[in-house]
JSON list of C-alpha atoms in Angstrom, two decimals:
[
{"chain": "A", "resi": 1, "resn": "MET", "atom": "CA", "xyz": [0.04, 0.00, 0.01]},
{"chain": "A", "resi": 2, "resn": "LYS", "atom": "CA", "xyz": [2.76, 2.30, 0.83]},
{"chain": "A", "resi": 3, "resn": "ARG", "atom": "CA", "xyz": [4.45, 1.71, -2.61]},
{"chain": "A", "resi": 4, "resn": "LEU", "atom": "CA", "xyz": [1.13, 2.55, -4.31]},
{"chain": "A", "resi": 5, "resn": "ARG", "atom": "CA", "xyz": [0.92, 5.80, -2.52]},
{"chain": "A", "resi": 6, "resn": "CYS", "atom": "CA", "xyz": [4.45, 6.69, -3.68]},
{"chain": "A", "resi": 7, "resn": "LEU", "atom": "CA", "xyz": [3.72, 5.76, -7.34]},
{"chain": "A", "resi": 8, "resn": "PRO", "atom": "CA", "xyz": [3.16, 9.37, -8.59]},
{"chain": "A", "resi": 9, "resn": "VAL", "atom": "CA", "xyz": [6.54, 10.33, -7.02]},
{"chain": "A", "resi": 10, "resn": "LEU", "atom": "CA", "xyz": [8.35, 7.49, -8.66]},
{"chain": "A", "resi": 11, "resn": "LEU", "atom": "CA", "xyz": [6.94, 8.26, -12.01]},
{"chain": "A", "resi": 12, "resn": "LEU", "atom": "CA", "xyz": [7.93, 11.87, -11.64]},
{"chain": "A", "resi": 13, "resn": "ILE", "atom": "CA", "xyz": [11.56, 10.87, -10.72]},
{"chain": "A", "resi": 14, "resn": "THR", "atom": "CA", "xyz": [11.75, 8.47, -13.59]},
{"chain": "A", "resi": 15, "resn": "ALA", "atom": "CA", "xyz": [10.45, 11.09, -16.06]},
{"chain": "A", "resi": 16, "resn": "LEU", "atom": "CA", "xyz": [13.12, 13.56, -14.84]},
{"chain": "A", "resi": 17, "resn": "VAL", "atom": "CA", "xyz": [15.91, 10.99, -15.19]},
{"chain": "A", "resi": 18, "resn": "LEU", "atom": "CA", "xyz": [14.90, 10.13, -18.68]},
{"chain": "A", "resi": 19, "resn": "THR", "atom": "CA", "xyz": [14.58, 13.81, -19.65]},
{"chain": "A", "resi": 20, "resn": "ALA", "atom": "CA", "xyz": [18.06, 14.45, -18.22]},
{"chain": "A", "resi": 21, "resn": "CYS", "atom": "CA", "xyz": [19.61, 11.55, -20.11]},
{"chain": "A", "resi": 22, "resn": "SER", "atom": "CA", "xyz": [17.85, 12.00, -23.52]},
{"chain": "A", "resi": 23, "resn": "GLY", "atom": "CA", "xyz": [17.42, 15.73, -23.46]},
{"chain": "A", "resi": 24, "resn": "SER", "atom": "CA", "xyz": [13.64, 15.28, -24.33]},
{"chain": "A", "resi": 25, "resn": "PRO", "atom": "CA", "xyz": [10.76, 14.32, -22.08]},
{"chain": "A", "resi": 26, "resn": "PRO", "atom": "CA", "xyz": [9.54, 10.72, -22.19]},
{"chain": "A", "resi": 27, "resn": "ASP", "atom": "CA", "xyz": [6.44, 9.78, -24.19]},
{"chain": "A", "resi": 28, "resn": "GLU", "atom": "CA", "xyz": [3.28, 8.44, -22.62]},
{"chain": "A", "resi": 29, "resn": "LYS", "atom": "CA", "xyz": [4.05, 4.86, -23.78]},
{"chain": "A", "resi": 30, "resn": "SER", "atom": "CA", "xyz": [7.30, 4.68, -21.80]},
{"chain": "A", "resi": 31, "resn": "LEU", "atom": "CA", "xyz": [5.55, 6.18, -18.67]},
{"chain": "A", "resi": 32, "resn": "GLN", "atom": "CA", "xyz": [2.73, 3.48, -18.94]},
{"chain": "A", "resi": 33, "resn": "GLU", "atom": "CA", "xyz": [5.27, 0.68, -19.07]},
{"chain": "A", "resi": 34, "resn": "ILE", "atom": "CA", "xyz": [7.06, 1.96, -15.97]},
{"chain": "A", "resi": 35, "resn": "LYS", "atom": "CA", "xyz": [3.71, 2.27, -14.19]},
{"chain": "A", "resi": 36, "resn": "ASP", "atom": "CA", "xyz": [2.59, -1.37, -15.10]},
{"chain": "A", "resi": 37, "resn": "LYS", "atom": "CA", "xyz": [5.99, -2.72, -13.82]},
{"chain": "A", "resi": 38, "resn": "VAL", "atom": "CA", "xyz": [5.63, -0.98, -10.57]},
{"chain": "A", "resi": 39, "resn": "GLU", "atom": "CA", "xyz": [2.02, -2.12, -9.97]},
{"chain": "A", "resi": 40, "resn": "GLY", "atom": "CA", "xyz": [2.97, -5.75, -10.97]},
{"chain": "A", "resi": 41, "resn": "ASN", "atom": "CA", "xyz": [5.70, -5.85, -8.40]},
{"chain": "A", "resi": 42, "resn": "GLU", "atom": "CA", "xyz": [3.30, -4.53, -5.76]},
{"chain": "A", "resi": 43, "resn": "GLN", "atom": "CA", "xyz": [0.74, -7.26, -6.52]},
{"chain": "A", "resi": 44, "resn": "GLU", "atom": "CA", "xyz": [3.31, -10.01, -6.26]},
{"chain": "A", "resi": 45, "resn": "ASP", "atom": "CA", "xyz": [4.56, -8.77, -2.88]},
{"chain": "A", "resi": 46, "resn": "GLU", "atom": "CA", "xyz": [0.94, -8.65, -1.53]},
{"chain": "A", "resi": 47, "resn": "THR", "atom": "CA", "xyz": [0.24, -12.22, -2.78]},
{"chain": "A", "resi": 48, "resn": "ALA", "atom": "CA", "xyz": [3.33, -13.58, -1.14]},
{"chain": "A", "resi": 49, "resn": "GLY", "atom": "CA", "xyz": [2.45, -11.96, 2.12]},
{"chain": "A", "resi": 50, "resn": "GLN", "atom": "CA", "xyz": [-0.96, -13.54, 2.16]},
{"chain": "A", "resi": 51, "resn": "GLU", "atom": "CA", "xyz": [0.47, -17.01, 1.44]},
{"chain": "A", "resi": 52, "resn": "GLU", "atom": "CA", "xyz": [2.99, -16.66, 4.45]},
{"chain": "A", "resi": 53, "resn": "GLU", "atom": "CA", "xyz": [0.31, -15.74, 7.07]},
{"chain": "A", "resi": 54, "resn": "PRO", "atom": "CA", "xyz": [-1.54, -19.07, 7.15]},
{"chain": "A", "resi": 55, "resn": "ASP", "atom": "CA", "xyz": [1.82, -21.00, 7.48]},
{"chain": "A", "resi": 56, "resn": "GLY", "atom": "CA", "xyz": [2.63, -18.93, 10.51]},
{"chain": "A", "resi": 57, "resn": "GLU", "atom": "CA", "xyz": [-0.82, -19.53, 12.08]},
{"chain": "A", "resi": 58, "resn": "SER", "atom": "CA", "xyz": [-0.62, -23.33, 11.58]},
{"chain": "A", "resi": 59, "resn": "GLU", "atom": "CA", "xyz": [2.84, -23.38, 13.21]},
{"chain": "A", "resi": 60, "resn": "ASP", "atom": "CA", "xyz": [1.46, -21.52, 16.15]},
{"chain": "A", "resi": 61, "resn": "ALA", "atom": "CA", "xyz": [-1.52, -23.90, 16.43]},
{"chain": "A", "resi": 62, "resn": "ASP", "atom": "CA", "xyz": [0.74, -26.93, 16.18]},
{"chain": "A", "resi": 63, "resn": "SER", "atom": "CA", "xyz": [3.03, -25.63, 18.87]},
{"chain": "A", "resi": 64, "resn": "SER", "atom": "CA", "xyz": [0.13, -24.83, 21.17]},
{"chain": "A", "resi": 65, "resn": "GLY", "atom": "CA", "xyz": [-1.43, -28.20, 20.67]},
{"chain": "A", "resi": 66, "resn": "ALA", "atom": "CA", "xyz": [1.81, -29.91, 21.44]},
{"chain": "A", "resi": 67, "resn": "ASP", "atom": "CA", "xyz": [2.08, -27.94, 24.72]},
{"chain": "A", "resi": 68, "resn": "GLU", "atom": "CA", "xyz": [-1.50, -28.90, 25.70]},
{"chain": "A", "resi": 69, "resn": "THR", "atom": "CA", "xyz": [-0.75, -32.64, 24.99]},
{"chain": "A", "resi": 70, "resn": "ALA", "atom": "CA", "xyz": [2.47, -32.45, 27.17]},
{"chain": "A", "resi": 71, "resn": "ASP", "atom": "CA", "xyz": [0.59, -30.71, 29.99]},
{"chain": "A", "resi": 72, "resn": "GLY", "atom": "CA", "xyz": [-2.18, -33.35, 29.86]},
{"chain": "A", "resi": 73, "resn": "ALA", "atom": "CA", "xyz": [0.28, -36.14, 30.00]},
{"chain": "A", "resi": 74, "resn": "GLU", "atom": "CA", "xyz": [1.95, -34.70, 32.95]},
{"chain": "A", "resi": 75, "resn": "THR", "atom": "CA", "xyz": [-1.21, -34.12, 34.96]},
{"chain": "A", "resi": 76, "resn": "GLU", "atom": "CA", "xyz": [-2.72, -37.59, 34.17]},
{"chain": "A", "resi": 77, "resn": "GLU", "atom": "CA", "xyz": [-2.32, -39.90, 37.03]},
{"chain": "A", "resi": 78, "resn": "GLU", "atom": "CA", "xyz": [-2.26, -43.61, 37.14]},
{"chain": "A", "resi": 79, "resn": "PRO", "atom": "CA", "xyz": [-5.29, -45.17, 38.98]},
{"chain": "A", "resi": 80, "resn": "VAL", "atom": "CA", "xyz": [-4.54, -46.58, 42.43]},
{"chain": "A", "resi": 81, "resn": "GLN", "atom": "CA", "xyz": [-5.14, -50.30, 42.59]},
{"chain": "A", "resi": 82, "resn": "GLU", "atom": "CA", "xyz": [-6.73, -51.37, 45.91]},
{"chain": "A", "resi": 83, "resn": "PRO", "atom": "CA", "xyz": [-5.63, -54.71, 47.33]},
{"chain": "A", "resi": 84, "resn": "GLU", "atom": "CA", "xyz": [-8.17, -57.55, 46.89]},
{"chain": "A", "resi": 85, "resn": "ILE", "atom": "CA", "xyz": [-9.98, -58.75, 49.94]},
{"chain": "A", "resi": 86, "resn": "PRO", "atom": "CA", "xyz": [-10.05, -62.54, 50.21]},
{"chain": "A", "resi": 87, "resn": "GLU", "atom": "CA", "xyz": [-13.40, -64.27, 50.59]},
{"chain": "A", "resi": 88, "resn": "LYS", "atom": "CA", "xyz": [-12.04, -66.84, 53.06]},
{"chain": "A", "resi": 89, "resn": "ILE", "atom": "CA", "xyz": [-9.65, -66.49, 56.01]},
{"chain": "A", "resi": 90, "resn": "THR", "atom": "CA", "xyz": [-8.06, -68.94, 58.43]},
{"chain": "A", "resi": 91, "resn": "CYS", "atom": "CA", "xyz": [-10.59, -70.10, 60.97]},
{"chain": "A", "resi": 92, "resn": "PRO", "atom": "CA", "xyz": [-10.03, -68.17, 64.17]},
{"chain": "A", "resi": 93, "resn": "THR", "atom": "CA", "xyz": [-11.38, -70.96, 66.31]},
{"chain": "A", "resi": 94, "resn": "CYS", "atom": "CA", "xyz": [-9.28, -73.90, 65.23]},
{"chain": "A", "resi": 95, "resn": "LYS", "atom": "CA", "xyz": [-6.39, -71.86, 63.68]},
{"chain": "A", "resi": 96, "resn": "GLY", "atom": "CA", "xyz": [-6.90, -73.71, 60.37]},
{"chain": "A", "resi": 97, "resn": "ALA", "atom": "CA", "xyz": [-6.74, -77.22, 61.86]},
{"chain": "A", "resi": 98, "resn": "GLY", "atom": "CA", "xyz": [-10.37, -78.00, 61.16]},
{"chain": "A", "resi": 99, "resn": "GLN", "atom": "CA", "xyz": [-10.90, -79.72, 64.57]},
{"chain": "A", "resi": 100, "resn": "ASN", "atom": "CA", "xyz": [-10.71, -79.02, 68.24]},
{"chain": "A", "resi": 101, "resn": "PHE", "atom": "CA", "xyz": [-10.30, -81.05, 71.38]},
{"chain": "A", "resi": 102, "resn": "CYS", "atom": "CA", "xyz": [-13.42, -83.12, 72.26]},
{"chain": "A", "resi": 103, "resn": "THR", "atom": "CA", "xyz": [-15.41, -81.31, 74.93]},
{"chain": "A", "resi": 104, "resn": "ILE", "atom": "CA", "xyz": [-16.76, -84.57, 76.35]},
{"chain": "A", "resi": 105, "resn": "CYS", "atom": "CA", "xyz": [-13.55, -86.34, 77.08]},
{"chain": "A", "resi": 106, "resn": "GLU", "atom": "CA", "xyz": [-11.38, -83.13, 77.04]},
{"chain": "A", "resi": 107, "resn": "GLY", "atom": "CA", "xyz": [-9.23, -84.57, 74.29]},
{"chain": "A", "resi": 108, "resn": "LYS", "atom": "CA", "xyz": [-8.38, -87.82, 76.12]},
{"chain": "A", "resi": 109, "resn": "GLY", "atom": "CA", "xyz": [-10.44, -90.19, 73.81]},
{"chain": "A", "resi": 110, "resn": "LYS", "atom": "CA", "xyz": [-11.93, -91.94, 76.85]},
{"chain": "A", "resi": 111, "resn": "VAL", "atom": "CA", "xyz": [-13.96, -91.26, 79.95]},
{"chain": "A", "resi": 112, "resn": "GLU", "atom": "CA", "xyz": [-12.09, -92.09, 83.19]},
{"chain": "A", "resi": 113, "resn": "GLY", "atom": "CA", "xyz": [-13.52, -94.86, 85.30]},
{"chain": "A", "resi": 114, "resn": "THR", "atom": "CA", "xyz": [-14.47, -94.52, 89.02]},
{"chain": "A", "resi": 115, "resn": "GLN", "atom": "CA", "xyz": [-14.47, -96.94, 91.88]},
{"chain": "A", "resi": 116, "resn": "PHE", "atom": "CA", "xyz": [-17.63, -98.62, 90.65]},
{"chain": "A", "resi": 117, "resn": "VAL", "atom": "CA", "xyz": [-17.60, -97.78, 86.96]},
{"chain": "A", "resi": 118, "resn": "PRO", "atom": "CA", "xyz": [-14.93, -98.80, 84.58]},
{"chain": "A", "resi": 119, "resn": "GLY", "atom": "CA", "xyz": [-13.49, -96.38, 82.01]},
{"chain": "A", "resi": 120, "resn": "TYR", "atom": "CA", "xyz": [-14.74, -96.46, 78.42]},
{"chain": "A", "resi": 121, "resn": "LYS", "atom": "CA", "xyz": [-14.02, -95.05, 75.02]},
{"chain": "A", "resi": 122, "resn": "CYS", "atom": "CA", "xyz": [-15.61, -91.70, 74.42]},
{"chain": "A", "resi": 123, "resn": "THR", "atom": "CA", "xyz": [-18.68, -92.22, 72.31]},
{"chain": "A", "resi": 124, "resn": "TYR", "atom": "CA", "xyz": [-18.74, -88.71, 70.83]},
{"chain": "A", "resi": 125, "resn": "CYS", "atom": "CA", "xyz": [-15.19, -88.54, 69.37]},
{"chain": "A", "resi": 126, "resn": "LYS", "atom": "CA", "xyz": [-14.97, -92.29, 68.77]},
{"chain": "A", "resi": 127, "resn": "GLY", "atom": "CA", "xyz": [-11.84, -92.33, 70.88]},
{"chain": "A", "resi": 128, "resn": "THR", "atom": "CA", "xyz": [-9.94, -89.84, 68.77]},
{"chain": "A", "resi": 129, "resn": "GLY", "atom": "CA", "xyz": [-9.98, -87.03, 71.28]},
{"chain": "A", "resi": 130, "resn": "TYR", "atom": "CA", "xyz": [-10.90, -84.56, 68.57]},
{"chain": "A", "resi": 131, "resn": "SER", "atom": "CA", "xyz": [-14.12, -83.25, 67.11]},
{"chain": "A", "resi": 132, "resn": "SER", "atom": "CA", "xyz": [-14.84, -81.18, 63.96]},
{"chain": "A", "resi": 133, "resn": "CYS", "atom": "CA", "xyz": [-14.63, -77.41, 64.47]},
{"chain": "A", "resi": 134, "resn": "TRP", "atom": "CA", "xyz": [-18.08, -75.96, 64.69]},
{"chain": "A", "resi": 135, "resn": "THR", "atom": "CA", "xyz": [-17.02, -72.61, 63.30]},
{"chain": "A", "resi": 136, "resn": "CYS", "atom": "CA", "xyz": [-15.72, -73.83, 59.97]},
{"chain": "A", "resi": 137, "resn": "GLY", "atom": "CA", "xyz": [-17.27, -77.33, 59.85]},
{"chain": "A", "resi": 138, "resn": "GLY", "atom": "CA", "xyz": [-13.74, -78.86, 59.68]},
{"chain": "A", "resi": 139, "resn": "THR", "atom": "CA", "xyz": [-12.62, -77.06, 56.55]},
{"chain": "A", "resi": 140, "resn": "GLY", "atom": "CA", "xyz": [-10.16, -74.69, 58.41]},
{"chain": "A", "resi": 141, "resn": "GLN", "atom": "CA", "xyz": [-11.50, -71.76, 56.44]},
{"chain": "A", "resi": 142, "resn": "ALA", "atom": "CA", "xyz": [-14.03, -69.25, 57.64]},
{"chain": "A", "resi": 143, "resn": "ASP", "atom": "CA", "xyz": [-15.88, -66.41, 56.00]},
{"chain": "A", "resi": 144, "resn": "ASN", "atom": "CA", "xyz": [-13.98, -63.08, 55.86]},
{"chain": "A", "resi": 145, "resn": "PRO", "atom": "CA", "xyz": [-16.13, -60.36, 57.52]},
{"chain": "A", "resi": 146, "resn": "GLU", "atom": "CA", "xyz": [-14.45, -57.64, 55.59]},
{"chain": "A", "resi": 147, "resn": "TYR", "atom": "CA", "xyz": [-15.27, -59.35, 52.29]},
{"chain": "A", "resi": 148, "resn": "SER", "atom": "CA", "xyz": [-18.89, -59.75, 53.38]},
{"chain": "A", "resi": 149, "resn": "ALA", "atom": "CA", "xyz": [-19.00, -56.05, 54.41]},
{"chain": "A", "resi": 150, "resn": "GLN", "atom": "CA", "xyz": [-17.62, -55.01, 51.05]},
{"chain": "A", "resi": 151, "resn": "THR", "atom": "CA", "xyz": [-20.10, -57.04, 49.21]},
{"chain": "A", "resi": 152, "resn": "GLY", "atom": "CA", "xyz": [-22.99, -55.65, 51.22]},
{"chain": "A", "resi": 153, "resn": "THR", "atom": "CA", "xyz": [-21.84, -52.10, 50.51]},
{"chain": "A", "resi": 154, "resn": "GLN", "atom": "CA", "xyz": [-21.71, -52.73, 46.77]},
{"chain": "A", "resi": 155, "resn": "ASP", "atom": "CA", "xyz": [-25.23, -54.20, 46.87]},
{"chain": "A", "resi": 156, "resn": "GLY", "atom": "CA", "xyz": [-26.55, -51.26, 48.75]},
{"chain": "A", "resi": 157, "resn": "GLN", "atom": "CA", "xyz": [-24.91, -48.77, 46.27]},
{"chain": "A", "resi": 158, "resn": "ALA", "atom": "CA", "xyz": [-26.40, -50.70, 43.36]},
{"chain": "A", "resi": 159, "resn": "GLY", "atom": "CA", "xyz": [-29.89, -50.48, 44.94]},
{"chain": "A", "resi": 160, "resn": "SER", "atom": "CA", "xyz": [-29.77, -46.78, 45.34]},
{"chain": "A", "resi": 161, "resn": "ALA", "atom": "CA", "xyz": [-28.48, -46.33, 41.77]},
{"chain": "A", "resi": 162, "resn": "GLY", "atom": "CA", "xyz": [-31.39, -48.32, 40.54]},
{"chain": "A", "resi": 163, "resn": "GLY", "atom": "CA", "xyz": [-33.72, -45.44, 41.21]},
{"chain": "A", "resi": 164, "resn": "SER", "atom": "CA", "xyz": [-35.27, -46.55, 44.54]},
{"chain": "A", "resi": 165, "resn": "GLY", "atom": "CA", "xyz": [-34.61, -43.14, 46.16]},
{"chain": "A", "resi": 166, "resn": "ASN", "atom": "CA", "xyz": [-33.29, -43.50, 49.67]},
{"chain": "A", "resi": 167, "resn": "ARG", "atom": "CA", "xyz": [-34.20, -47.14, 49.99]},
{"chain": "A", "resi": 168, "resn": "VAL", "atom": "CA", "xyz": [-31.31, -49.52, 50.13]},
{"chain": "A", "resi": 169, "resn": "SER", "atom": "CA", "xyz": [-31.55, -53.19, 49.03]},
{"chain": "A", "resi": 170, "resn": "PRO", "atom": "CA", "xyz": [-31.33, -55.69, 51.91]},
{"chain": "A", "resi": 171, "resn": "ASP", "atom": "CA", "xyz": [-27.93, -57.45, 52.32]},
{"chain": "A", "resi": 172, "resn": "PHE", "atom": "CA", "xyz": [-28.32, -61.23, 51.62]},
{"chain": "A", "resi": 173, "resn": "SER", "atom": "CA", "xyz": [-24.52, -61.82, 51.31]},
{"chain": "A", "resi": 174, "resn": "TYR", "atom": "CA", "xyz": [-24.10, -63.39, 54.79]},
{"chain": "A", "resi": 175, "resn": "ASP", "atom": "CA", "xyz": [-24.79, -66.93, 55.56]},
{"chain": "A", "resi": 176, "resn": "ARG", "atom": "CA", "xyz": [-28.41, -67.38, 56.82]},
{"chain": "A", "resi": 177, "resn": "SER", "atom": "CA", "xyz": [-28.16, -71.20, 57.50]},
{"chain": "A", "resi": 178, "resn": "PRO", "atom": "CA", "xyz": [-28.57, -72.38, 61.11]},
{"chain": "A", "resi": 179, "resn": "SER", "atom": "CA", "xyz": [-25.36, -72.59, 63.13]},
{"chain": "A", "resi": 180, "resn": "VAL", "atom": "CA", "xyz": [-24.14, -75.71, 64.90]},
{"chain": "A", "resi": 181, "resn": "CYS", "atom": "CA", "xyz": [-25.24, -76.06, 68.50]},
{"chain": "A", "resi": 182, "resn": "THR", "atom": "CA", "xyz": [-22.29, -75.07, 70.70]},
{"chain": "A", "resi": 183, "resn": "LYS", "atom": "CA", "xyz": [-23.24, -77.46, 73.48]},
{"chain": "A", "resi": 184, "resn": "CYS", "atom": "CA", "xyz": [-23.74, -80.77, 71.68]},
{"chain": "A", "resi": 185, "resn": "LYS", "atom": "CA", "xyz": [-21.63, -79.85, 68.62]},
{"chain": "A", "resi": 186, "resn": "GLY", "atom": "CA", "xyz": [-24.48, -80.84, 66.27]},
{"chain": "A", "resi": 187, "resn": "ALA", "atom": "CA", "xyz": [-25.13, -84.31, 67.71]},
{"chain": "A", "resi": 188, "resn": "GLY", "atom": "CA", "xyz": [-28.42, -83.37, 69.31]},
{"chain": "A", "resi": 189, "resn": "THR", "atom": "CA", "xyz": [-27.52, -85.40, 72.39]},
{"chain": "A", "resi": 190, "resn": "VAL", "atom": "CA", "xyz": [-25.11, -84.95, 75.26]},
{"chain": "A", "resi": 191, "resn": "MET", "atom": "CA", "xyz": [-23.74, -87.38, 77.84]},
{"chain": "A", "resi": 192, "resn": "CYS", "atom": "CA", "xyz": [-26.03, -88.24, 80.56]},
{"chain": "A", "resi": 193, "resn": "THR", "atom": "CA", "xyz": [-24.86, -86.37, 83.64]},
{"chain": "A", "resi": 194, "resn": "SER", "atom": "CA", "xyz": [-26.61, -88.88, 86.02]},
{"chain": "A", "resi": 195, "resn": "CYS", "atom": "CA", "xyz": [-24.82, -92.00, 84.86]},
{"chain": "A", "resi": 196, "resn": "LYS", "atom": "CA", "xyz": [-21.81, -90.36, 83.11]},
{"chain": "A", "resi": 197, "resn": "GLY", "atom": "CA", "xyz": [-22.74, -91.98, 79.87]},
{"chain": "A", "resi": 198, "resn": "VAL", "atom": "CA", "xyz": [-22.72, -95.50, 81.19]},
{"chain": "A", "resi": 199, "resn": "GLY", "atom": "CA", "xyz": [-26.51, -96.02, 81.17]},
{"chain": "A", "resi": 200, "resn": "LYS", "atom": "CA", "xyz": [-26.43, -97.73, 84.58]},
{"chain": "A", "resi": 201, "resn": "LYS", "atom": "CA", "xyz": [-26.49, -96.71, 88.19]},
{"chain": "A", "resi": 202, "resn": "TYR", "atom": "CA", "xyz": [-24.37, -98.42, 90.76]},
{"chain": "A", "resi": 203, "resn": "THR", "atom": "CA", "xyz": [-25.50, -98.22, 94.39]},
{"chain": "A", "resi": 204, "resn": "THR", "atom": "CA", "xyz": [-23.55, -99.63, 97.33]},
{"chain": "A", "resi": 205, "resn": "LYS", "atom": "CA", "xyz": [-25.77, -101.21, 99.94]},
{"chain": "A", "resi": 206, "resn": "SER", "atom": "CA", "xyz": [-25.00, -102.94, 103.22]},
{"chain": "A", "resi": 207, "resn": "SER", "atom": "CA", "xyz": [-26.57, -106.11, 104.71]},
{"chain": "A", "resi": 208, "resn": "ALA", "atom": "CA", "xyz": [-26.55, -107.54, 108.20]},
{"chain": "A", "resi": 209, "resn": "ASN", "atom": "CA", "xyz": [-24.29, -110.49, 108.74]},
{"chain": "A", "resi": 210, "resn": "TYR", "atom": "CA", "xyz": [-25.08, -112.01, 112.10]},
{"chain": "A", "resi": 211, "resn": "GLY", "atom": "CA", "xyz": [-22.05, -113.13, 113.96]},
{"chain": "A", "resi": 212, "resn": "SER", "atom": "CA", "xyz": [-19.51, -111.31, 111.89]},
{"chain": "A", "resi": 213, "resn": "GLY", "atom": "CA", "xyz": [-20.70, -107.77, 111.62]},
{"chain": "A", "resi": 214, "resn": "SER", "atom": "CA", "xyz": [-22.08, -106.40, 108.31]},
{"chain": "A", "resi": 215, "resn": "SER", "atom": "CA", "xyz": [-21.18, -106.81, 104.68]},
{"chain": "A", "resi": 216, "resn": "SER", "atom": "CA", "xyz": [-21.69, -104.51, 101.59]},
{"chain": "A", "resi": 217, "resn": "TYR", "atom": "CA", "xyz": [-22.69, -105.20, 98.07]},
{"chain": "A", "resi": 218, "resn": "THR", "atom": "CA", "xyz": [-23.23, -103.23, 94.86]},
{"chain": "A", "resi": 219, "resn": "GLU", "atom": "CA", "xyz": [-26.61, -102.97, 93.23]},
{"chain": "A", "resi": 220, "resn": "THR", "atom": "CA", "xyz": [-26.80, -102.24, 89.57]},
{"chain": "A", "resi": 221, "resn": "THR", "atom": "CA", "xyz": [-29.87, -100.49, 88.10]},
{"chain": "A", "resi": 222, "resn": "THR", "atom": "CA", "xyz": [-30.74, -98.83, 84.78]},
{"chain": "A", "resi": 223, "resn": "CYS", "atom": "CA", "xyz": [-30.35, -95.11, 84.72]},
{"chain": "A", "resi": 224, "resn": "ARG", "atom": "CA", "xyz": [-33.75, -93.57, 84.96]},
{"chain": "A", "resi": 225, "resn": "LEU", "atom": "CA", "xyz": [-32.73, -90.22, 83.44]},
{"chain": "A", "resi": 226, "resn": "CYS", "atom": "CA", "xyz": [-31.42, -91.61, 80.03]},
{"chain": "A", "resi": 227, "resn": "GLY", "atom": "CA", "xyz": [-33.20, -95.02, 80.06]},
{"chain": "A", "resi": 228, "resn": "GLY", "atom": "CA", "xyz": [-29.94, -96.87, 79.73]},
{"chain": "A", "resi": 229, "resn": "SER", "atom": "CA", "xyz": [-28.78, -95.12, 76.59]},
{"chain": "A", "resi": 230, "resn": "GLY", "atom": "CA", "xyz": [-26.06, -93.06, 78.32]},
{"chain": "A", "resi": 231, "resn": "SER", "atom": "CA", "xyz": [-27.05, -89.88, 76.52]},
{"chain": "A", "resi": 232, "resn": "ALA", "atom": "CA", "xyz": [-29.72, -87.30, 76.92]},
{"chain": "A", "resi": 233, "resn": "VAL", "atom": "CA", "xyz": [-31.40, -84.80, 74.61]},
{"chain": "A", "resi": 234, "resn": "CYS", "atom": "CA", "xyz": [-29.47, -81.54, 74.37]},
{"chain": "A", "resi": 235, "resn": "THR", "atom": "CA", "xyz": [-31.43, -78.87, 76.27]},
{"chain": "A", "resi": 236, "resn": "LEU", "atom": "CA", "xyz": [-29.87, -76.02, 74.30]},
{"chain": "A", "resi": 237, "resn": "CYS", "atom": "CA", "xyz": [-31.00, -77.00, 70.78]},
{"chain": "A", "resi": 238, "resn": "GLY", "atom": "CA", "xyz": [-33.78, -79.46, 71.77]},
{"chain": "A", "resi": 239, "resn": "GLY", "atom": "CA", "xyz": [-32.11, -82.30, 69.92]},
{"chain": "A", "resi": 240, "resn": "THR", "atom": "CA", "xyz": [-31.83, -80.62, 66.53]},
{"chain": "A", "resi": 241, "resn": "GLY", "atom": "CA", "xyz": [-28.11, -79.99, 66.72]},
{"chain": "A", "resi": 242, "resn": "GLU", "atom": "CA", "xyz": [-28.64, -76.37, 65.38]},
{"chain": "A", "resi": 243, "resn": "HIS", "atom": "CA", "xyz": [-29.76, -73.11, 66.77]}
]
């Protein structure tokens, strides 16, 4: 634009130079050729300037996009992986053994005899001295309360997200089956406390022996409490073995 404004001045200077060199003023044809050359150069300069501007803008856009990508990569954090909670844990009652000492014979495998009753093999543990753990059922593994709590929380959240408002779905993740009776260990019967599991009662009696003082003898009768079976119905579970 500046060159176009200076065009009359350039033409005047060119005309003066030609007049000084030739001694006569230039004709109109020479002046028109000079004018066309100057205008042609101006148009070429403007076209080249317009072509360079988009290249500069694209370079700026590429550089800004690269900077944003680098910033996004730096700010992106890796997700934290929470440790998995196991469903089963070692049974806290038997410490993973799956069995405990028999509560009837206290791990001896037999019931000690008395003065009138001989000892006998424990009928509950079959003489082994051990019985299955009532907590884990002999597996040595028990349910993990933390896993059950996590499952219940997830169920509750799913129920709220389902559109039920403030109502939360009930938790059915825990075991609702009856537990083993802690007194009879699931047998439904316990040792008769009257006859100590023998099923008989021994009573010592004395009889008069004229001339030599008195003598004693043992009378054996069937236990009235258990009827001779040596066991009685568990009063805690009512004989079901569960409660």
